[in-house]
PDB file of C-alpha atoms and ligand atoms in Angstrom:
ATOM      1  CA  MET A   1       4.817  -7.296   5.993  1.00  0.00           C
ATOM      2  CA  SER A   2       5.072  -4.037   4.095  1.00  0.00           C
ATOM      3  CA  ASP A   3       2.070  -1.735   4.133  1.00  0.00           C
ATOM      4  CA  ILE A   4       2.265  -1.670   0.345  1.00  0.00           C
ATOM      5  CA  SER A   5       2.790  -4.894  -1.531  1.00  0.00           C
ATOM      6  CA  THR A   6       3.026  -5.480  -5.234  1.00  0.00           C
ATOM      7  CA  GLU A   7       2.445  -8.465  -7.464  1.00  0.00           C
ATOM      8  CA  SER A   8       3.172  -8.816 -11.110  1.00  0.00           C
ATOM      9  CA  ALA A   9       1.563 -11.260 -13.558  1.00  0.00           C
ATOM     10  CA  ASP A  10       0.312 -11.213 -17.147  1.00  0.00           C
ATOM     11  CA  ARG A  11       1.786  -7.718 -17.772  1.00  0.00           C
ATOM     12  CA  VAL A  12      -0.265  -6.324 -14.861  1.00  0.00           C
ATOM     13  CA  LEU A  13       1.313  -4.795 -11.776  1.00  0.00           C
ATOM     14  CA  THR A  14      -1.010  -4.982  -8.776  1.00  0.00           C
ATOM     15  CA  ILE A  15      -0.458  -2.452  -5.995  1.00  0.00           C
ATOM     16  CA  ILE A  16      -2.024  -3.599  -2.737  1.00  0.00           C
ATOM     17  CA  LEU A  17      -2.804  -1.222   0.131  1.00  0.00           C
ATOM     18  CA  ASN A  18      -1.813  -3.645   2.841  1.00  0.00           C
ATOM     19  CA  ARG A  19      -2.634  -2.127   6.208  1.00  0.00           C
ATOM     20  CA  PRO A  20      -5.988  -3.767   6.953  1.00  0.00           C
ATOM     21  CA  ALA A  21      -5.806  -3.221  10.729  1.00  0.00           C
ATOM     22  CA  LYS A  22      -5.999   0.510   9.983  1.00  0.00           C
ATOM     23  CA  LYS A  23      -8.512   0.098   7.158  1.00  0.00           C
ATOM     24  CA  ASN A  24      -5.630   0.721   4.725  1.00  0.00           C
ATOM     25  CA  ALA A  25      -5.278   4.375   5.798  1.00  0.00           C
ATOM     26  CA  ILE A  26      -2.284   5.701   3.883  1.00  0.00           C
ATOM     27  CA  THR A  27       0.887   6.858   5.658  1.00  0.00           C
ATOM     28  CA  ASP A  28       3.695   8.972   4.259  1.00  0.00           C
ATOM     29  CA  ALA A  29       5.839   5.861   3.679  1.00  0.00           C
ATOM     30  CA  MET A  30       2.956   4.194   1.803  1.00  0.00           C
ATOM     31  CA  TYR A  31       2.566   7.228  -0.480  1.00  0.00           C
ATOM     32  CA  GLY A  32       6.273   6.946  -1.232  1.00  0.00           C
ATOM     33  CA  HIS A  33       6.014   3.240  -2.082  1.00  0.00           C
ATOM     34  CA  ILE A  34       2.973   3.709  -4.326  1.00  0.00           C
ATOM     35  CA  ALA A  35       4.668   6.595  -6.153  1.00  0.00           C
ATOM     36  CA  ALA A  36       7.781   4.482  -6.722  1.00  0.00           C
ATOM     37  CA  ALA A  37       5.725   1.504  -7.918  1.00  0.00           C
ATOM     38  CA  LEU A  38       3.805   3.713 -10.378  1.00  0.00           C
ATOM     39  CA  ARG A  39       6.980   5.324 -11.700  1.00  0.00           C
ATOM     40  CA  GLY A  40       8.530   1.873 -12.131  1.00  0.00           C
ATOM     41  CA  ALA A  41       5.443   0.574 -13.946  1.00  0.00           C
ATOM     42  CA  ALA A  42       5.361   3.618 -16.223  1.00  0.00           C
ATOM     43  CA  ASP A  43       8.950   2.947 -17.313  1.00  0.00           C
ATOM     44  CA  ASP A  44       8.715  -0.840 -17.541  1.00  0.00           C
ATOM     45  CA  PRO A  45       7.837  -2.038 -21.052  1.00  0.00           C
ATOM     46  CA  ALA A  46       6.807  -5.404 -19.555  1.00  0.00           C
ATOM     47  CA  ILE A  47       3.895  -3.740 -17.681  1.00  0.00           C
ATOM     48  CA  GLY A  48       0.778  -2.853 -19.675  1.00  0.00           C
ATOM     49  CA  ALA A  49      -1.614  -1.900 -16.863  1.00  0.00           C
ATOM     50  CA  VAL A  50      -1.751  -1.354 -13.098  1.00  0.00           C
ATOM     51  CA  LEU A  51      -4.428  -2.537 -10.694  1.00  0.00           C
ATOM     52  CA  ILE A  52      -4.900  -0.977  -7.244  1.00  0.00           C
ATOM     53  CA  ARG A  53      -6.783  -2.783  -4.495  1.00  0.00           C
ATOM     54  CA  GLY A  54      -6.956  -2.957  -0.721  1.00  0.00           C
ATOM     55  CA  GLU A  55      -6.122  -5.935   1.484  1.00  0.00           C
ATOM     56  CA  GLY A  56      -8.973  -7.080   3.731  1.00  0.00           C
ATOM     57  CA  ALA A  57     -12.534  -5.823   3.691  1.00  0.00           C
ATOM     58  CA  ASP A  58     -11.886  -2.143   2.963  1.00  0.00           C
ATOM     59  CA  PHE A  59     -10.264  -0.317   0.081  1.00  0.00           C
ATOM     60  CA  CYS A  60      -8.852   2.696   1.940  1.00  0.00           C
ATOM     61  CA  ALA A  61      -9.887   4.884   4.919  1.00  0.00           C
ATOM     62  CA  GLY A  62      -8.038   7.854   3.477  1.00  0.00           C
ATOM     63  CA  ASN A  63      -4.943   9.683   4.531  1.00  0.00           C
ATOM     64  CA  ASP A  64      -3.641   8.567   7.921  1.00  0.00           C
ATOM     65  CA  ILE A  65      -5.108  11.237  10.168  1.00  0.00           C
ATOM     66  CA  SER A  66      -2.073  11.230  12.471  1.00  0.00           C
ATOM     67  CA  MET A  67      -0.103  12.615   9.513  1.00  0.00           C
ATOM     68  CA  PHE A  68      -2.590  15.503   9.227  1.00  0.00           C
ATOM     69  CA  ALA A  69      -2.382  16.054  12.987  1.00  0.00           C
ATOM     70  CA  ALA A  70       1.431  16.170  12.851  1.00  0.00           C
ATOM     71  CA  ALA A  71       1.267  18.687  10.019  1.00  0.00           C
ATOM     72  CA  ALA A  72      -1.284  20.784  11.919  1.00  0.00           C
ATOM     73  CA  ALA A  73       1.044  20.783  14.944  1.00  0.00           C
ATOM     74  CA  GLY A  74       3.938  21.917  12.745  1.00  0.00           C
ATOM     75  CA  GLU A  75       5.743  18.589  13.279  1.00  0.00           C
ATOM     76  CA  GLN A  76       5.557  17.520   9.646  1.00  0.00           C
ATOM     77  CA  ASP A  77       5.819  19.487   6.427  1.00  0.00           C
ATOM     78  CA  ILE A  78       3.185  18.113   4.065  1.00  0.00           C
ATOM     79  CA  LEU A  79       4.898  19.878   1.166  1.00  0.00           C
ATOM     80  CA  ALA A  80       8.049  17.841   1.868  1.00  0.00           C
ATOM     81  CA  SER A  81       6.113  14.589   2.316  1.00  0.00           C
ATOM     82  CA  ASN A  82       5.520  11.821  -0.225  1.00  0.00           C
ATOM     83  CA  THR A  83       1.984  13.065  -0.869  1.00  0.00           C
ATOM     84  CA  GLY A  84       3.154  15.334  -3.694  1.00  0.00           C
ATOM     85  CA  PRO A  85       5.152  12.608  -5.495  1.00  0.00           C
ATOM     86  CA  PHE A  86       2.190  10.223  -5.078  1.00  0.00           C
ATOM     87  CA  LEU A  87      -0.270  12.724  -6.545  1.00  0.00           C
ATOM     88  CA  GLN A  88       2.137  13.536  -9.345  1.00  0.00           C
ATOM     89  CA  ALA A  89       2.652   9.844 -10.146  1.00  0.00           C
ATOM     90  CA  ILE A  90      -1.023   8.855 -10.098  1.00  0.00           C
ATOM     91  CA  SER A  91      -2.308  11.935 -11.931  1.00  0.00           C
ATOM     92  CA  THR A  92       0.214  11.565 -14.758  1.00  0.00           C
ATOM     93  CA  PHE A  93       0.388   7.772 -14.918  1.00  0.00           C
ATOM     94  CA  PRO A  94       0.407   7.122 -18.655  1.00  0.00           C
ATOM     95  CA  LYS A  95      -0.823   3.507 -18.777  1.00  0.00           C
ATOM     96  CA  PRO A  96      -4.261   2.189 -17.822  1.00  0.00           C
ATOM     97  CA  LEU A  97      -5.002   2.241 -14.127  1.00  0.00           C
ATOM     98  CA  VAL A  98      -7.738  -0.045 -12.764  1.00  0.00           C
ATOM     99  CA  ALA A  99      -9.191   0.044  -9.238  1.00  0.00           C
ATOM    100  CA  ALA A 100     -10.975  -2.688  -7.269  1.00  0.00           C
ATOM    101  CA  VAL A 101     -12.963  -1.153  -4.408  1.00  0.00           C
ATOM    102  CA  THR A 102     -14.647  -3.062  -1.608  1.00  0.00           C
ATOM    103  CA  GLY A 103     -15.874  -1.843   1.770  1.00  0.00           C
ATOM    104  CA  ARG A 104     -14.968   1.696   2.644  1.00  0.00           C
ATOM    105  CA  ALA A 105     -13.272   4.238   0.409  1.00  0.00           C
ATOM    106  CA  ILE A 106     -12.773   7.564   2.182  1.00  0.00           C
ATOM    107  CA  GLY A 107     -10.978  10.792   1.264  1.00  0.00           C
ATOM    108  CA  ILE A 108      -8.006   9.973  -0.958  1.00  0.00           C
ATOM    109  CA  GLY A 109      -9.532   6.478  -1.186  1.00  0.00           C
ATOM    110  CA  VAL A 110     -12.189   8.118  -3.363  1.00  0.00           C
ATOM    111  CA  THR A 111     -10.269  10.928  -4.997  1.00  0.00           C
ATOM    112  CA  MET A 112      -7.578   8.564  -6.301  1.00  0.00           C
ATOM    113  CA  LEU A 113     -10.353   6.718  -8.175  1.00  0.00           C
ATOM    114  CA  LEU A 114     -10.873   9.856 -10.253  1.00  0.00           C
ATOM    115  CA  HIS A 115      -7.374   9.286 -11.696  1.00  0.00           C
ATOM    116  CA  CYS A 116      -8.175   5.666 -12.582  1.00  0.00           C
ATOM    117  CA  ASP A 117      -9.393   4.540 -16.000  1.00  0.00           C
ATOM    118  CA  LEU A 118     -11.587   1.627 -14.938  1.00  0.00           C
ATOM    119  CA  VAL A 119     -13.183   1.335 -11.506  1.00  0.00           C
ATOM    120  CA  TYR A 120     -15.029  -1.701 -10.125  1.00  0.00           C
ATOM    121  CA  VAL A 121     -16.851  -1.327  -6.811  1.00  0.00           C
ATOM    122  CA  ALA A 122     -18.688  -3.631  -4.474  1.00  0.00           C
ATOM    123  CA  GLU A 123     -22.434  -3.059  -4.418  1.00  0.00           C
ATOM    124  CA  ASP A 124     -22.174  -2.526  -0.662  1.00  0.00           C
ATOM    125  CA  ALA A 125     -19.079  -0.302  -0.843  1.00  0.00           C
ATOM    126  CA  GLU A 126     -19.299   3.058   0.917  1.00  0.00           C
ATOM    127  CA  LEU A 127     -17.564   6.063  -0.604  1.00  0.00           C
ATOM    128  CA  ARG A 128     -17.119   9.257   1.440  1.00  0.00           C
ATOM    129  CA  THR A 129     -15.196  12.500   1.012  1.00  0.00           C
ATOM    130  CA  PRO A 130     -15.611  14.237   4.401  1.00  0.00           C
ATOM    131  CA  PHE A 131     -13.015  16.944   3.766  1.00  0.00           C
ATOM    132  CA  ILE A 132     -15.090  19.821   5.103  1.00  0.00           C
ATOM    133  CA  ASP A 133     -15.988  17.969   8.313  1.00  0.00           C
ATOM    134  CA  LEU A 134     -12.235  17.673   8.847  1.00  0.00           C
ATOM    135  CA  GLY A 135     -11.770  21.405   8.258  1.00  0.00           C
ATOM    136  CA  LEU A 136     -10.034  20.643   4.947  1.00  0.00           C
ATOM    137  CA  VAL A 137     -10.639  21.099   1.239  1.00  0.00           C
ATOM    138  CA  PRO A 138     -10.932  18.393  -1.425  1.00  0.00           C
ATOM    139  CA  GLU A 139      -7.509  17.259  -2.681  1.00  0.00           C
ATOM    140  CA  ALA A 140      -5.955  15.395  -5.593  1.00  0.00           C
ATOM    141  CA  ALA A 141      -7.613  17.768  -8.112  1.00  0.00           C
ATOM    142  CA  SER A 142     -11.003  16.364  -7.105  1.00  0.00           C
ATOM    143  CA  ALA A 143     -12.614  19.821  -6.962  1.00  0.00           C
ATOM    144  CA  LEU A 144     -12.109  19.698 -10.736  1.00  0.00           C
ATOM    145  CA  THR A 145     -12.450  16.004 -11.559  1.00  0.00           C
ATOM    146  CA  LEU A 146     -15.469  15.104  -9.413  1.00  0.00           C
ATOM    147  CA  PRO A 147     -17.798  17.884 -10.689  1.00  0.00           C
ATOM    148  CA  GLU A 148     -16.632  17.057 -14.222  1.00  0.00           C
ATOM    149  CA  ARG A 149     -17.712  13.478 -13.628  1.00  0.00           C
ATOM    150  CA  ILE A 150     -20.949  13.865 -11.646  1.00  0.00           C
ATOM    151  CA  GLY A 151     -21.833  17.577 -11.706  1.00  0.00           C
ATOM    152  CA  HIS A 152     -21.651  20.366  -9.150  1.00  0.00           C
ATOM    153  CA  VAL A 153     -24.535  19.669  -6.788  1.00  0.00           C
ATOM    154  CA  ARG A 154     -23.804  15.980  -6.315  1.00  0.00           C
ATOM    155  CA  SER A 155     -20.107  16.757  -5.792  1.00  0.00           C
ATOM    156  CA  PHE A 156     -20.935  19.492  -3.319  1.00  0.00           C
ATOM    157  CA  ALA A 157     -23.146  17.131  -1.321  1.00  0.00           C
ATOM    158  CA  LEU A 158     -20.319  14.606  -1.126  1.00  0.00           C
ATOM    159  CA  PHE A 159     -17.712  17.200  -0.176  1.00  0.00           C
ATOM    160  CA  ALA A 160     -19.726  19.486   2.063  1.00  0.00           C
ATOM    161  CA  LEU A 161     -22.429  17.288   3.580  1.00  0.00           C
ATOM    162  CA  GLY A 162     -20.012  14.362   3.766  1.00  0.00           C
ATOM    163  CA  GLU A 163     -22.779  12.135   2.399  1.00  0.00           C
ATOM    164  CA  ALA A 164     -21.901   8.492   1.804  1.00  0.00           C
ATOM    165  CA  LEU A 165     -22.296   7.083  -1.672  1.00  0.00           C
ATOM    166  CA  GLY A 166     -23.111   3.395  -2.074  1.00  0.00           C
ATOM    167  CA  GLY A 167     -21.390   1.243  -4.675  1.00  0.00           C
ATOM    168  CA  LYS A 168     -24.495   0.895  -6.851  1.00  0.00           C
ATOM    169  CA  GLU A 169     -24.999   4.664  -6.930  1.00  0.00           C
ATOM    170  CA  ALA A 170     -21.289   5.237  -7.631  1.00  0.00           C
ATOM    171  CA  ALA A 171     -21.645   3.071 -10.731  1.00  0.00           C
ATOM    172  CA  ALA A 172     -24.961   4.676 -11.710  1.00  0.00           C
ATOM    173  CA  ILE A 173     -23.523   8.213 -11.668  1.00  0.00           C
ATOM    174  CA  GLY A 174     -20.257   7.380 -13.401  1.00  0.00           C
ATOM    175  CA  ILE A 175     -17.653   7.169 -10.638  1.00  0.00           C
ATOM    176  CA  ALA A 176     -17.346   3.441 -11.306  1.00  0.00           C
ATOM    177  CA  ASN A 177     -17.847   1.191 -14.305  1.00  0.00           C
ATOM    178  CA  ARG A 178     -19.722  -1.549 -12.469  1.00  0.00           C
ATOM    179  CA  ALA A 179     -21.018  -2.438  -9.037  1.00  0.00           C
ATOM    180  CA  LEU A 180     -20.621  -6.125  -8.239  1.00  0.00           C
ATOM    181  CA  PRO A 181     -21.057  -8.501  -5.327  1.00  0.00           C
ATOM    182  CA  ALA A 182     -18.065  -7.849  -3.062  1.00  0.00           C
ATOM    183  CA  ASP A 183     -16.500 -11.254  -3.647  1.00  0.00           C
ATOM    184  CA  GLU A 184     -16.412 -10.704  -7.411  1.00  0.00           C
ATOM    185  CA  VAL A 185     -14.797  -7.271  -7.505  1.00  0.00           C
ATOM    186  CA  GLN A 186     -11.159  -8.372  -7.469  1.00  0.00           C
ATOM    187  CA  ARG A 187     -11.640 -11.074 -10.114  1.00  0.00           C
ATOM    188  CA  VAL A 188     -13.500  -8.749 -12.498  1.00  0.00           C
ATOM    189  CA  ALA A 189     -10.984  -5.930 -12.004  1.00  0.00           C
ATOM    190  CA  GLU A 190      -8.069  -8.318 -12.576  1.00  0.00           C
ATOM    191  CA  LEU A 191      -9.664  -9.622 -15.745  1.00  0.00           C
ATOM    192  CA  ALA A 192     -10.169  -6.067 -17.016  1.00  0.00           C
ATOM    193  CA  ALA A 193      -6.562  -5.147 -16.218  1.00  0.00           C
ATOM    194  CA  ARG A 194      -5.247  -8.265 -17.992  1.00  0.00           C
ATOM    195  CA  THR A 195      -7.474  -7.547 -20.994  1.00  0.00           C
ATOM    196  CA  LEU A 196      -6.101  -4.003 -21.217  1.00  0.00           C
ATOM    197  CA  ALA A 197      -2.517  -5.188 -20.726  1.00  0.00           C
ATOM    198  CA  ALA A 198      -2.846  -7.464 -23.759  1.00  0.00           C
ATOM    199  CA  LYS A 199      -3.855  -4.599 -26.067  1.00  0.00           C
ATOM    200  CA  PRO A 200      -1.501  -2.365 -28.101  1.00  0.00           C
ATOM    201  CA  LEU A 201       0.181  -0.300 -25.386  1.00  0.00           C
ATOM    202  CA  SER A 202       1.122   2.750 -27.435  1.00  0.00           C
ATOM    203  CA  ALA A 203      -2.490   3.117 -28.612  1.00  0.00           C
ATOM    204  CA  LEU A 204      -3.760   2.852 -25.036  1.00  0.00           C
ATOM    205  CA  VAL A 205      -1.246   5.395 -23.786  1.00  0.00           C
ATOM    206  CA  ALA A 206      -2.064   7.803 -26.614  1.00  0.00           C
ATOM    207  CA  THR A 207      -5.810   7.392 -26.016  1.00  0.00           C
ATOM    208  CA  LYS A 208      -5.482   8.048 -22.291  1.00  0.00           C
ATOM    209  CA  ALA A 209      -3.377  11.147 -22.987  1.00  0.00           C
ATOM    210  CA  LEU A 210      -5.982  12.441 -25.449  1.00  0.00           C
ATOM    211  CA  MET A 211      -8.796  11.872 -22.945  1.00  0.00           C
ATOM    212  CA  ARG A 212      -7.212  13.735 -20.034  1.00  0.00           C
ATOM    213  CA  ASN A 213      -6.648  17.457 -19.698  1.00  0.00           C
ATOM    214  CA  ALA A 214      -3.207  17.176 -18.111  1.00  0.00           C
ATOM    215  CA  GLU A 215      -2.697  20.926 -17.863  1.00  0.00           C
ATOM    216  CA  ALA A 216      -5.987  21.532 -16.044  1.00  0.00           C
ATOM    217  CA  ILE A 217      -5.338  18.652 -13.642  1.00  0.00           C
ATOM    218  CA  ALA A 218      -1.835  19.942 -12.846  1.00  0.00           C
ATOM    219  CA  ALA A 219      -3.220  23.432 -12.190  1.00  0.00           C
ATOM    220  CA  ALA A 220      -5.988  22.039  -9.962  1.00  0.00           C
ATOM    221  CA  LEU A 221      -3.468  19.974  -7.985  1.00  0.00           C
ATOM    222  CA  ASP A 222      -1.332  23.025  -7.454  1.00  0.00           C
ATOM    223  CA  ALA A 223      -4.297  25.119  -6.314  1.00  0.00           C
ATOM    224  CA  ASP A 224      -5.797  22.543  -3.972  1.00  0.00           C
ATOM    225  CA  GLN A 225      -2.411  21.763  -2.409  1.00  0.00           C
ATOM    226  CA  LYS A 226      -2.019  25.421  -1.414  1.00  0.00           C
ATOM    227  CA  ALA A 227      -5.553  25.572  -0.001  1.00  0.00           C
ATOM    228  CA  PHE A 228      -5.127  22.220   1.777  1.00  0.00           C
ATOM    229  CA  VAL A 229      -1.905  23.288   3.499  1.00  0.00           C
ATOM    230  CA  ALA A 230      -3.574  26.515   4.626  1.00  0.00           C
ATOM    231  CA  GLN A 231      -6.588  24.621   6.008  1.00  0.00           C
ATOM    232  CA  LEU A 232      -4.365  22.180   7.910  1.00  0.00           C
ATOM    233  CA  LYS A 233      -3.265  25.100  10.056  1.00  0.00           C
ATOM    234  CA  THR A 234      -6.781  26.143  11.080  1.00  0.00           C
ATOM    235  CA  PRO A 235      -8.247  25.509  14.549  1.00  0.00           C
ATOM    236  CA  GLU A 236     -11.180  23.657  12.922  1.00  0.00           C
ATOM    237  CA  ALA A 237      -8.835  21.119  11.369  1.00  0.00           C
ATOM    238  CA  ALA A 238      -6.827  20.660  14.572  1.00  0.00           C
ATOM    239  CA  ALA A 239     -10.083  20.096  16.493  1.00  0.00           C
ATOM    240  CA  ALA A 240     -11.278  17.497  13.959  1.00  0.00           C
ATOM    241  CA  PHE A 241      -7.994  15.548  14.111  1.00  0.00           C
ATOM    242  CA  ALA A 242      -8.004  15.659  17.926  1.00  0.00           C
ATOM    243  CA  ALA A 243     -11.602  14.418  17.950  1.00  0.00           C
ATOM    244  CA  PHE A 244     -10.653  11.453  15.748  1.00  0.00           C
ATOM    245  CA  ALA A 245      -7.674  10.607  17.963  1.00  0.00           C
ATOM    246  CA  ALA A 246      -9.804  10.850  21.109  1.00  0.00           C
ATOM    247  CA  ARG A 247     -12.964   9.174  19.906  1.00  0.00           C
ATOM    248  CA  LYS A 248     -12.243   5.904  21.660  1.00  0.00           C
ATOM    249  CA  GLY A 249     -10.919   7.631  24.724  1.00  0.00           C
ATOM    250  CA  PRO A 250      -7.537   6.932  26.292  1.00  0.00           C
ATOM    251  CA  PRO A 251      -6.391   3.303  26.427  1.00  0.00           C
ATOM    252  CA  ALA A 252      -7.636   1.435  29.539  1.00  0.00           C
TER     253      ALA A 252
HETATM  254  N1  COA B   1      -6.138   7.457   9.828  1.00  0.00           N
HETATM  255  C1  COA B   1      -5.576   6.788  10.857  1.00  0.00           C
HETATM  256  N2  COA B   1      -6.118   5.693  11.408  1.00  0.00           N
HETATM  257  C2  COA B   1      -7.273   5.241  10.891  1.00  0.00           C
HETATM  258  C3  COA B   1      -7.912   5.896   9.829  1.00  0.00           C
HETATM  259  C4  COA B   1      -7.295   7.034   9.285  1.00  0.00           C
HETATM  260  N3  COA B   1      -7.803   7.693   8.251  1.00  0.00           N
HETATM  261  N4  COA B   1      -9.049   5.226   9.542  1.00  0.00           N
HETATM  262  C5  COA B   1      -9.114   4.190  10.402  1.00  0.00           C
HETATM  263  N5  COA B   1      -8.047   4.204  11.212  1.00  0.00           N
HETATM  264  C6  COA B   1      -7.726   3.264  12.287  1.00  0.00           C
HETATM  265  C7  COA B   1      -8.534   3.538  13.541  1.00  0.00           C
HETATM  266  O1  COA B   1      -7.919   4.546  14.319  1.00  0.00           O
HETATM  267  C8  COA B   1      -8.459   2.172  14.198  1.00  0.00           C
HETATM  268  O2  COA B   1      -7.214   2.051  14.820  1.00  0.00           O
HETATM  269  P1  COA B   1      -7.108   1.329  16.289  1.00  0.00           P
HETATM  270  O3  COA B   1      -7.665  -0.042  16.086  1.00  0.00           O
HETATM  271  O4  COA B   1      -5.642   1.365  16.580  1.00  0.00           O
HETATM  272  O5  COA B   1      -7.946   2.174  17.195  1.00  0.00           O
HETATM  273  C9  COA B   1      -8.496   1.200  13.031  1.00  0.00           C
HETATM  274  O6  COA B   1      -8.103   1.954  11.888  1.00  0.00           O
HETATM  275  C10 COA B   1      -9.859   0.631  12.750  1.00  0.00           C
HETATM  276  O7  COA B   1     -10.760   1.711  12.591  1.00  0.00           O
HETATM  277  P2  COA B   1     -12.111   1.851  13.459  1.00  0.00           P
HETATM  278  O8  COA B   1     -12.456   3.297  13.491  1.00  0.00           O
HETATM  279  O9  COA B   1     -11.958   1.148  14.764  1.00  0.00           O
HETATM  280  O10 COA B   1     -13.102   1.037  12.557  1.00  0.00           O
HETATM  281  P3  COA B   1     -14.638   1.362  12.301  1.00  0.00           P
HETATM  282  O11 COA B   1     -15.138   0.239  11.463  1.00  0.00           O
HETATM  283  O12 COA B   1     -15.349   1.696  13.573  1.00  0.00           O
HETATM  284  O13 COA B   1     -14.627   2.704  11.418  1.00  0.00           O
HETATM  285  C11 COA B   1     -13.909   4.160   9.649  1.00  0.00           C
HETATM  286  C12 COA B   1     -13.928   2.726  10.199  1.00  0.00           C
HETATM  287  C13 COA B   1     -13.043   4.115   8.388  1.00  0.00           C
HETATM  288  C14 COA B   1     -15.332   4.616   9.302  1.00  0.00           C
HETATM  289  C15 COA B   1     -13.321   5.134  10.705  1.00  0.00           C
HETATM  290  O14 COA B   1     -12.087   4.582  11.178  1.00  0.00           O
HETATM  291  C16 COA B   1     -13.043   6.509  10.174  1.00  0.00           C
HETATM  292  O15 COA B   1     -13.941   7.327  10.101  1.00  0.00           O
HETATM  293  N6  COA B   1     -11.778   6.785   9.807  1.00  0.00           N
HETATM  294  C17 COA B   1     -11.364   8.101   9.367  1.00  0.00           C
HETATM  295  C18 COA B   1     -11.721   8.298   7.919  1.00  0.00           C
HETATM  296  C19 COA B   1     -11.291   9.683   7.457  1.00  0.00           C
HETATM  297  O16 COA B   1     -11.841  10.677   7.856  1.00  0.00           O
HETATM  298  N7  COA B   1     -10.243   9.722   6.606  1.00  0.00           N
HETATM  299  C20 COA B   1      -9.642  10.936   6.134  1.00  0.00           C
HETATM  300  C21 COA B   1     -10.415  11.464   4.988  1.00  0.00           C
HETATM  301  S1  COA B   1      -9.697  12.937   4.332  1.00  0.00           S
END
């Protein structure tokens, strides 16, 4: 089974993060598949909207930390990875993008939501952006988009204190449209995506383009990528990745 699966029905492409045993943490290959699926959906006149969801209880535990560790050790070049194409594809996706979030959303699992147009979360979802605890900086233009959405002090608490945000609060402060019982999130998000996909596509695309400051987002992505790559090389980041890898101790 691929770690990214897609389904298509009623002019909606659904992209499923399908790695539940690892809480849908995203690998380089997964970034590549999502980017390709988004590019395909952007070009396909038969697709009017895209829905992103996770398989299993959790939406996404963030970037696979082993990828960060490999980059910190100089074994992988993040700039040559599929992260850039993924960020490019999601931040410029011209059609409506809907997210269905249950369980945990961490790191990129949260910051990708800031590029979505409708977001439905479970009331008991837990959103966290612990970049600073990992010795990193916020990515995916979130240092711009999150404060724009919820203000500086709340964003700083999420980034710097690593505070968890519950689903109800995420909806109350404008990160999500609605918080719902967990077993209703997918159905409501699918309905919203189908409703959007049935509307005049060119008007939706034009509206989304008018609502987003593409130039500012591109500049923020460029800036945070440089800072992120620099932070990956710090001893603090290496220590945080090693601590995650070691937290269960060596296998018995
Ligand atoms: N990268 C790589 N593997 C991850 C991962 C990640 N971001 N998140 C979870 N996993 C893996 C765990 O290593 C574990 O693998 P194993 O069963 O082979 O040991 C599996 O997913 C299940 O996770 P586990 O930690 O056992 O579940 P939990 O319910 O105790 O905790 C989390 C879940 C998500 C809270 C915890 O795994 C976590 O903190 N993950 C890291 C989140 C993070 O910091 N992401 C990066 C943000 S920039």
